[in-house]
XYZ file of C-alpha atoms in Angstrom:
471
model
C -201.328 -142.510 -21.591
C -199.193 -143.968 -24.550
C -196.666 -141.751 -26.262
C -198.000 -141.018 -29.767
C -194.875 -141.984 -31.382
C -194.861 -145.213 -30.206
C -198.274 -146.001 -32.164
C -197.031 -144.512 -35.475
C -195.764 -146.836 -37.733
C -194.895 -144.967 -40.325
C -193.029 -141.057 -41.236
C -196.761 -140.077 -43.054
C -198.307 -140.979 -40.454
C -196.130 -139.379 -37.518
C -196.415 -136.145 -39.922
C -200.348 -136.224 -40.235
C -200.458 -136.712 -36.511
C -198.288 -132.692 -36.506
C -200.566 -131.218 -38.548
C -204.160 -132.420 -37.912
C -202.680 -131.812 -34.170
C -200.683 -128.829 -34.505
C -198.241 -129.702 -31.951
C -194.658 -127.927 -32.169
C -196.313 -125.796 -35.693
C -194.153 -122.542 -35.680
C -196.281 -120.750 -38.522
C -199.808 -119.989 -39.004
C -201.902 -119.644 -42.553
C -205.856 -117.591 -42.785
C -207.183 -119.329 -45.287
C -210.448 -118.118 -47.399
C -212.030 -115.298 -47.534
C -214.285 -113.679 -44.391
C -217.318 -115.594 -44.624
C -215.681 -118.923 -44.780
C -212.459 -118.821 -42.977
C -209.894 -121.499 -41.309
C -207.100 -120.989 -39.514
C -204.232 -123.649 -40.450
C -201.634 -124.674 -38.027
C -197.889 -125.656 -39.490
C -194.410 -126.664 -39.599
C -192.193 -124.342 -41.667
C -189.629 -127.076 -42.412
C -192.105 -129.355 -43.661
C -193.394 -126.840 -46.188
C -189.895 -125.748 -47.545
C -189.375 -129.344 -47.889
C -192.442 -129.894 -49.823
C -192.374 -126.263 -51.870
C -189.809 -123.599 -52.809
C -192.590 -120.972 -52.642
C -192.762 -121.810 -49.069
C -189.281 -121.678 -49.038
C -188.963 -118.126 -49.805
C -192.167 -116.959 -47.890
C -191.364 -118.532 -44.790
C -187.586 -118.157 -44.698
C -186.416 -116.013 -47.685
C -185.485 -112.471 -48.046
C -189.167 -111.593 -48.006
C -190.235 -113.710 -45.599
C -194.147 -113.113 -44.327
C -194.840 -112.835 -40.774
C -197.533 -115.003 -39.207
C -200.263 -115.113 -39.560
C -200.257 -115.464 -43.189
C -203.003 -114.752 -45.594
C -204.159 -116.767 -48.500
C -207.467 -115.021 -49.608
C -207.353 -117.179 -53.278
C -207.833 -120.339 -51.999
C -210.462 -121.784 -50.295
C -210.215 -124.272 -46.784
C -211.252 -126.764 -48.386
C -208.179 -126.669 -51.404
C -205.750 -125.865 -48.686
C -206.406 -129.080 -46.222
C -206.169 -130.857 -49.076
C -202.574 -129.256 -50.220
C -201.311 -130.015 -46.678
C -202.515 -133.774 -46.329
C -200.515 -134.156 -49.490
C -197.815 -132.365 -48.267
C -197.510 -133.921 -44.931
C -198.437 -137.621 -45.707
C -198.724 -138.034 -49.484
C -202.529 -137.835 -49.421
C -204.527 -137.127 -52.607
C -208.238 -137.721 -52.484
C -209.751 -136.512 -55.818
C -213.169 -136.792 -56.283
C -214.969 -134.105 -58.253
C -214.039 -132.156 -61.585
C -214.319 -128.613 -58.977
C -212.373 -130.087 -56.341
C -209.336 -130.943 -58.739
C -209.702 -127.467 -60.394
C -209.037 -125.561 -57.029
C -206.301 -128.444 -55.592
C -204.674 -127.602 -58.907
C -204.997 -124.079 -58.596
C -203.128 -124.179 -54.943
C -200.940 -127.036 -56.138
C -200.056 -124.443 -59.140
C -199.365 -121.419 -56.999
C -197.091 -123.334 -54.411
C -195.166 -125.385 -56.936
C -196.024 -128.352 -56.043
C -195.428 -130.659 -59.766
C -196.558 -133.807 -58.808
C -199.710 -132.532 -57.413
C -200.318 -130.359 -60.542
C -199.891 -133.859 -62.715
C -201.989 -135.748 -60.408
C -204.938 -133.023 -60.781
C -204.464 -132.941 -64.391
C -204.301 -136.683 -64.970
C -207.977 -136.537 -62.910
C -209.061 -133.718 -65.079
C -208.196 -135.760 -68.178
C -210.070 -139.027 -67.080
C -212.961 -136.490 -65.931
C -213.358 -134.880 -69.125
C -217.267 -135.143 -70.518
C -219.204 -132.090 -72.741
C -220.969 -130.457 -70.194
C -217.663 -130.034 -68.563
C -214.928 -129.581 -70.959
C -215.462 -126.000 -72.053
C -214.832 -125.367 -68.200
C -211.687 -127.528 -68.067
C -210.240 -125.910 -70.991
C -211.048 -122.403 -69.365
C -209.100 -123.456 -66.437
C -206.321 -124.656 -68.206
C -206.024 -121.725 -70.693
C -206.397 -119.440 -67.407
C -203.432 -121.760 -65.791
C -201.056 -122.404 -68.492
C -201.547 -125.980 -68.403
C -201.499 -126.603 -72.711
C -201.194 -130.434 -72.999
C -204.947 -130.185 -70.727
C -205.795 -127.296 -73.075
C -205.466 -129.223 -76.520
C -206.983 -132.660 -75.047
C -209.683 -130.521 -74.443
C -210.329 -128.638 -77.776
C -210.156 -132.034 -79.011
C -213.328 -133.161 -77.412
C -214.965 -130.177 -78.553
C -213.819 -130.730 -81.973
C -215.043 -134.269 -82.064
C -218.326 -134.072 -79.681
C -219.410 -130.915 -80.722
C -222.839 -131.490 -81.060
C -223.149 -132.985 -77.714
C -220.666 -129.932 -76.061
C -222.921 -126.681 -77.911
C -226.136 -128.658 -76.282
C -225.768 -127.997 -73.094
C -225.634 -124.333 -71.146
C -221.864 -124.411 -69.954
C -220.831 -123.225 -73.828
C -223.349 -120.008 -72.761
C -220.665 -119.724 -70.056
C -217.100 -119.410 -72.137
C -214.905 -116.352 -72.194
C -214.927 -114.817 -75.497
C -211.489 -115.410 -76.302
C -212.564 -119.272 -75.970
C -215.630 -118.691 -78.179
C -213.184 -117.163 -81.043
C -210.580 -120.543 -80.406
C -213.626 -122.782 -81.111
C -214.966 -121.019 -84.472
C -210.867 -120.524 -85.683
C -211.299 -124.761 -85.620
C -211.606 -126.328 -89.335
C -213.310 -129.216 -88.099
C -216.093 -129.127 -85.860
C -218.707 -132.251 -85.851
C -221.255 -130.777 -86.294
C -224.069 -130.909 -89.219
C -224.460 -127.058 -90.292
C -223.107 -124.107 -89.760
C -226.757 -122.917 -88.459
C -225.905 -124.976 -85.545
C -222.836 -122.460 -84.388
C -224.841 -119.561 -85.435
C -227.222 -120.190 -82.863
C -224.505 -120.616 -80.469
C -223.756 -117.411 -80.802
C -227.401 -116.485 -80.455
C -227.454 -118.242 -76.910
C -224.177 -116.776 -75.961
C -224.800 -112.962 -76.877
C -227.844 -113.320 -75.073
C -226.293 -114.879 -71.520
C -223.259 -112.278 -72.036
C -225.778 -109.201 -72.435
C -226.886 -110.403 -69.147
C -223.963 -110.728 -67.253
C -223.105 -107.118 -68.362
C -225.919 -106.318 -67.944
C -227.068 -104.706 -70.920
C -230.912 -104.931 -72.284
C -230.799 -108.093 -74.527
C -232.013 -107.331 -77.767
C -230.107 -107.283 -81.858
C -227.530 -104.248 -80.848
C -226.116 -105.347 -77.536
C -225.864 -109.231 -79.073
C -223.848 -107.636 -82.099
C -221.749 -105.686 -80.205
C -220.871 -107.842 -77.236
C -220.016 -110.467 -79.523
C -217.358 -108.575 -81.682
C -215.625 -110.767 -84.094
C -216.992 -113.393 -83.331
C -219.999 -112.745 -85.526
C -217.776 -112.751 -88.360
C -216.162 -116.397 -87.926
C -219.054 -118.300 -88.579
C -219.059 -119.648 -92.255
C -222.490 -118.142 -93.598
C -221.547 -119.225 -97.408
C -221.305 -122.831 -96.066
C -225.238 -122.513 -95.554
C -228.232 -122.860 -98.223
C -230.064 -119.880 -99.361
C -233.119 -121.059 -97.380
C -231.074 -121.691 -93.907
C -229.235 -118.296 -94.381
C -233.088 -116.547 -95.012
C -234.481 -118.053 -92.347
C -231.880 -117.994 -89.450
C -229.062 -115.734 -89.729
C -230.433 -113.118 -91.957
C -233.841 -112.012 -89.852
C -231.675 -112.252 -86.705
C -231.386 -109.091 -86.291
C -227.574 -109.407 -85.633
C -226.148 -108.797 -89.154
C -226.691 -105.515 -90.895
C -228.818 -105.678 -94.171
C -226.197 -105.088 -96.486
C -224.049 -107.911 -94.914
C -226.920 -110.149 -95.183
C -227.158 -109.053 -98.795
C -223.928 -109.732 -99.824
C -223.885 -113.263 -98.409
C -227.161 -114.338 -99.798
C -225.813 -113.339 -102.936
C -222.911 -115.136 -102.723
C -224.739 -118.206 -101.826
C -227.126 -117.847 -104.842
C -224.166 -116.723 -107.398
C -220.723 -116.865 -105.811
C -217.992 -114.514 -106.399
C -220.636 -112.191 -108.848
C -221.007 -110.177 -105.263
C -218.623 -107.894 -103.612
C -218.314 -109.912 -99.884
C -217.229 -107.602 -97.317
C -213.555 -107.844 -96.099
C -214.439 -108.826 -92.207
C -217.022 -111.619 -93.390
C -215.712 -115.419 -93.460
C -215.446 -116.233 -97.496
C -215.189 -120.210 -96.351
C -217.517 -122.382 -98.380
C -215.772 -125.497 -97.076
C -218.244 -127.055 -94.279
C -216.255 -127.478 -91.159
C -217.635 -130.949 -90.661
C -216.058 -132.440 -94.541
C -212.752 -131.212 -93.206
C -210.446 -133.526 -91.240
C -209.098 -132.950 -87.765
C -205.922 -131.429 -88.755
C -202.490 -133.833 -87.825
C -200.477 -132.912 -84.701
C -198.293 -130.361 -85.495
C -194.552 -130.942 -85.334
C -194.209 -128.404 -82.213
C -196.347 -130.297 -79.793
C -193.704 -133.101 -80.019
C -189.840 -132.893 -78.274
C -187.412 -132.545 -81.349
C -184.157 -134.664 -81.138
C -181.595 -133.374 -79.134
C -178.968 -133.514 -82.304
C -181.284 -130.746 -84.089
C -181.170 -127.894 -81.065
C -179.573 -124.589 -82.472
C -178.572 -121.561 -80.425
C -179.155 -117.569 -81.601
C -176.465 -116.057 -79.298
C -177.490 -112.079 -78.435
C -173.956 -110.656 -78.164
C -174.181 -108.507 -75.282
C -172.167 -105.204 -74.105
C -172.333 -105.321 -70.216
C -174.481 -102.954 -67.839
C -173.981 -102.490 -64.109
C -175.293 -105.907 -62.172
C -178.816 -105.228 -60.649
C -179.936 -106.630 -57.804
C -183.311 -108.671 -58.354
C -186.031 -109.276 -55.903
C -188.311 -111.554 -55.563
C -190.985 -112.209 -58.264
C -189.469 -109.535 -60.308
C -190.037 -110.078 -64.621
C -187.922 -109.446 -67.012
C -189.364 -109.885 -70.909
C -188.243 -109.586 -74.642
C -190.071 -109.012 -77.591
C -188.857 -111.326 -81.445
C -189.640 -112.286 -84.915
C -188.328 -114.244 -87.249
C -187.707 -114.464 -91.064
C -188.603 -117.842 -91.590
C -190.172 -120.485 -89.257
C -188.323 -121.947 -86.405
C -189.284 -124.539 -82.979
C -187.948 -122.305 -80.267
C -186.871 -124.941 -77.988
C -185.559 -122.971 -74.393
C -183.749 -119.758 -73.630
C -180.323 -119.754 -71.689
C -180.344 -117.062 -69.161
C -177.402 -115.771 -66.891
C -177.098 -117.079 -63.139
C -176.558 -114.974 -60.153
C -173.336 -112.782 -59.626
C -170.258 -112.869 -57.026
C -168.658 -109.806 -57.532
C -171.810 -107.683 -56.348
C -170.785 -103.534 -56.325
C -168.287 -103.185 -53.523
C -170.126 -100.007 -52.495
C -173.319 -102.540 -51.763
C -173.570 -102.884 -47.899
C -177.108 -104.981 -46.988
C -178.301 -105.316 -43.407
C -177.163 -107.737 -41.313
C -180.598 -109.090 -41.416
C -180.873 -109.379 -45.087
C -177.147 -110.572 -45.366
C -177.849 -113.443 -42.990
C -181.748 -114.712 -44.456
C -180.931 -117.786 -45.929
C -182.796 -117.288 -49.336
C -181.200 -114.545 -50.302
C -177.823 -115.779 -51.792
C -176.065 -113.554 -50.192
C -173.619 -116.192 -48.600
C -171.610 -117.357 -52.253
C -170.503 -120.848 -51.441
C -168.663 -123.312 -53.812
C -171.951 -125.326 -54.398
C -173.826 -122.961 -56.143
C -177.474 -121.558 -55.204
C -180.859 -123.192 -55.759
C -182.312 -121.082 -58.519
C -186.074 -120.517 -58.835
C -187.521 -119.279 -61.585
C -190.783 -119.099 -64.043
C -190.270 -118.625 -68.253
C -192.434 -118.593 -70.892
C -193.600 -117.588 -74.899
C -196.312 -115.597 -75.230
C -197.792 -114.492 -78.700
C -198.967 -110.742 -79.775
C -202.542 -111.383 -78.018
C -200.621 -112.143 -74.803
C -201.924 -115.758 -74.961
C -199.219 -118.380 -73.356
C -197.724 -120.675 -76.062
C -195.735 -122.657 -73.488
C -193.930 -122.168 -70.379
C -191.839 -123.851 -67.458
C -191.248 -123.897 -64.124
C -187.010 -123.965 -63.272
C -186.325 -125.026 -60.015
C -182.408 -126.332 -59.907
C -179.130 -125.830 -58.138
C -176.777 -123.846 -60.521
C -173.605 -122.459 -60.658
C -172.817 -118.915 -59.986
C -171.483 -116.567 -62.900
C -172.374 -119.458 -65.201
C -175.242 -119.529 -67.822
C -178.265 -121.774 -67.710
C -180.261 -123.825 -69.819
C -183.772 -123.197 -69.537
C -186.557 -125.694 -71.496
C -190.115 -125.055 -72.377
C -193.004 -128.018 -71.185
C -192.825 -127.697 -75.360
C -191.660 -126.462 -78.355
C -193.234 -123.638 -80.179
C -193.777 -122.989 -83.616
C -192.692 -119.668 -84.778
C -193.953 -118.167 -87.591
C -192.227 -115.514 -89.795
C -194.136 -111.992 -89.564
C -195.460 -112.403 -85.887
C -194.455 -110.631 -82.876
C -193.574 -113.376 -79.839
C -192.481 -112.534 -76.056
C -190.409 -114.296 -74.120
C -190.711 -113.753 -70.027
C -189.094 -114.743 -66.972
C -190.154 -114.125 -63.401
C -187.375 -114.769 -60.822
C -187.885 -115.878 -57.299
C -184.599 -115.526 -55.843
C -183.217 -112.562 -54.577
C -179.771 -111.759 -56.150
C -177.483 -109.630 -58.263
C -177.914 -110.588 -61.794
C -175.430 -109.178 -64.983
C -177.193 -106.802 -67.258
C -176.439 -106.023 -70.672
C -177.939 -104.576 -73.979
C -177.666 -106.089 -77.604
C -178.140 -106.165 -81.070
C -181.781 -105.636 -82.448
C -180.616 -108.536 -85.094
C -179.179 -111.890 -84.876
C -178.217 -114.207 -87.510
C -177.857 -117.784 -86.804
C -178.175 -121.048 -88.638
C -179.984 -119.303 -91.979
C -182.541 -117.868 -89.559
C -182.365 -113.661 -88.887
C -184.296 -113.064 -85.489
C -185.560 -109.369 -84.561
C -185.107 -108.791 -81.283
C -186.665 -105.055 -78.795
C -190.012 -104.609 -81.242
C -193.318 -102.972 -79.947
C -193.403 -100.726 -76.844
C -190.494 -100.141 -74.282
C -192.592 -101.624 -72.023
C -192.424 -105.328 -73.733
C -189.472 -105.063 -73.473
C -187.726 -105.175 -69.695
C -184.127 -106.179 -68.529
C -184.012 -107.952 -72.201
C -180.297 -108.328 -71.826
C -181.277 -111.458 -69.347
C -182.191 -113.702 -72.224
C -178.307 -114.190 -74.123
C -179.577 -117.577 -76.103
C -182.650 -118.618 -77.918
C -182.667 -122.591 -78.249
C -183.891 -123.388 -81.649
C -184.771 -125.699 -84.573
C -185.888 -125.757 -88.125
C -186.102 -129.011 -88.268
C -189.915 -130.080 -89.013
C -190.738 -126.800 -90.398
C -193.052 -125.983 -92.967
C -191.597 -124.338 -96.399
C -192.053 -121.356 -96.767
């Protein structure tokens, strides 16, 4: 019988013989739920290689112990994360399958996976699909997928509201496609009976008795987004008004303000618009979606009065609440790195003191630091985000960059939030609840204590006005 080795040629392949064999695997992964399980034999050094998630689950300070359960991810998505793991292998072939590789490549930090999934997703995008893509990239944080997206919708609209997946969209997506300016379409009619089909398929999935009450209420705000003064007096008559799903004295006041505008009180929550969606243009990129030159970067600096370091576990957050006066790009954050002189009175177990992830051990080259930041807005809706992974210094400070700018606007409430994955003592500290720097004052601790956790970890917001509009 040959030796194996000898016939592999190449590393990949000598790796895809270990794992479709299992031979030497020291870890084990459950993958699926009950009725469709797999058992997954592996190599822990080939993971942590490939992942630092598998880093700190298989060796950190809170390492699992085989088996290990993945319940979110199905077989199928996991084989597929391990041939590219062990050999480089990525087979995409179907708009689902690159949703769920994502999804695994996403959770596991794999990058180049993510990209490759993406890129697929991109070339992959069509109208019966594309409210589904943008779902999964609102749901995953992926915003470059997102906009390329609501650009298809904006331009194909027509061809995206005909078929059934638009029955199908959260509600929160519904809203993002009727706050567009520009949709191609030929009458407003044509989104009210969107919201016709959808109220109907969402009283269902309730489930709730479909009839004029239930389609009002499950719809919301929504109802009030479509632009009923855009219409004729006829359309209105005929379609919207003996719907059933506005009241009588709404449908008064519009048809009024069709016939004679502005001689008629409109209500407050109705949409005054009487620009057509489809005479206005798609609206330029805006300055934020684009990196700003590095010469323009300005830095709010929280001045801090130190607290007792903390020690930080894994996948612990830490967030802060802002505003602004005037509009700004917030560019990155810069955000303290691990501590050396840990409380003397701190005595960890042998076992926890020797685990290689958790940087207990200070050496002169630093620690690998692993971490997850992002902007949110008031709705909790991610703006942009990043994933750090990067040897740093200890007792130093670190520059952390969003995927992309974003565009703060005066008068808003934004949150900024970290998740770190490396177990460590980190410097607290409180600050100011105001910060002047460059012409711009920023607001800092607003809303509920609870927006506001271990706050003193963000010291720098990484800024521009460069680009901005006037106010």
């Amino acid at each position: 019988m040959t030796d194996w080795q000898i016939t592999k040629k190449t590393l990949n392949e000598r790796c895809l013989f270990l794992f479709e064999s299992g031979q030497w695997h020291d870890c084990e992964f459950i993958v699926g739920m009950e009725s469709n399980q797999q058992v997954f034999q592996a190599h822990r050094l080939v993971l942590t290689m490939a992942s630092p998630v598998f880093e700190a689950m298989l060796f950190g300070g809170m390492a699992e112990k085989a088996p290990i359960k993945v319940l979110d991810v199905s077989p199928e998505a996991f084989r597929s994360l391990m041939l590219y793991i062990y050999s480089d292998q990525i087979n995409l072939q179907s708009f689902d399958q690159a949703c769920e590789i994502c999804y695994a490549a996403k959770k596991y930090m794999l990058p180049h996976l993510v990209e490759h999934c993406t890129k697929f997703l991109w070339k992959d995008l069509e109208p019966h699909n594309v409210c589904r893509a943008y779902e999964f990239a609102k749901l995953f944080e992926e915003p470059v997928l997102m906009e390329k997206c609501m650009k298809i919708i904006t331009q194909q609209t027509a061809k995206v509201i005909a078929t059934s997946a638009i029955e199908d969209v959260e509600h929160a997506s519904l809203i993002a496609i009727l706050e567009q300016d520009y949709l191609n379409i030929t009458s407003e009619l044509d989104i009210f009976n969107v919201l016709v089909r959808w109220s109907r398929k969402e009283c269902q999935r309730r489930p709730l008795e479909v009839n004029a009450v239930n389609q009002r209420m499950v719809l919301g705000d929504a109802l009030y987004r479509v632009r009923y003064l855009t219409m004729n007096a006829t359309t209105f008559a005929n379609g919207p008004a003996v719907s059933g799903l506005l009241s009588p004295e709404e449908s008064l006041a519009i048809v009024m303000n069709i016939l004679t505008p502005g001689k008629w009180p409109l209500p407050d929550h109705l949409d005054g618009s009487t620009l057509p969606r489809g005479a206005c243009p798609p609206a330029p990129a805006a300055a934020a979606d684009s990196q700003l030159p590095g010469g323009s970067r300005r830095l709010c600096a929280r001045p801090i009065l130190g607290e007792p370091h903390q020690l930080i576990r894994c996948q612990e957050e830490a967030s802060l609440t802002l505003s602004v006066d005037r509009p700004v790009h917030t560019l990155g954050i810069m955000v303290p790195s691990q501590v050396t002189d840990i409380p003397t009175d701190w005595l960890p177990s042998q076992s926890l003191r020797n685990t290689p992830g958790a940087n207990l051990n200070y050496g002169q080259n630093g620690y690998m630091e692993l971490l997850y930041a992002y902007v949110a807005d008031s709705d909790n809706q991610r703006l942009t985000y990043t994933h750090f992974t990067s040897r740093v210094n200890y007792n130093d400070l670190v520059e952390i960059l969003f995927n992309r700018p974003v565009l703060m606007q005066p008068g808003r409430v934004y949150r900024i939030g970290l998740v770190l994955n490396k177990l460590g003592w980190y410097p607290m500290g409180v600050s100011t609840t105001q910060v002047h720097a460059s012409g711009v004052t920023f607001s800092f601790g607003i809303g509920k204590p609870g927006d506001n956790v271990k706050n003193g970890l963000v010291r720098k917001i990484v800024f521009s006005t460069d680009g901005v509009p006037d106010l």
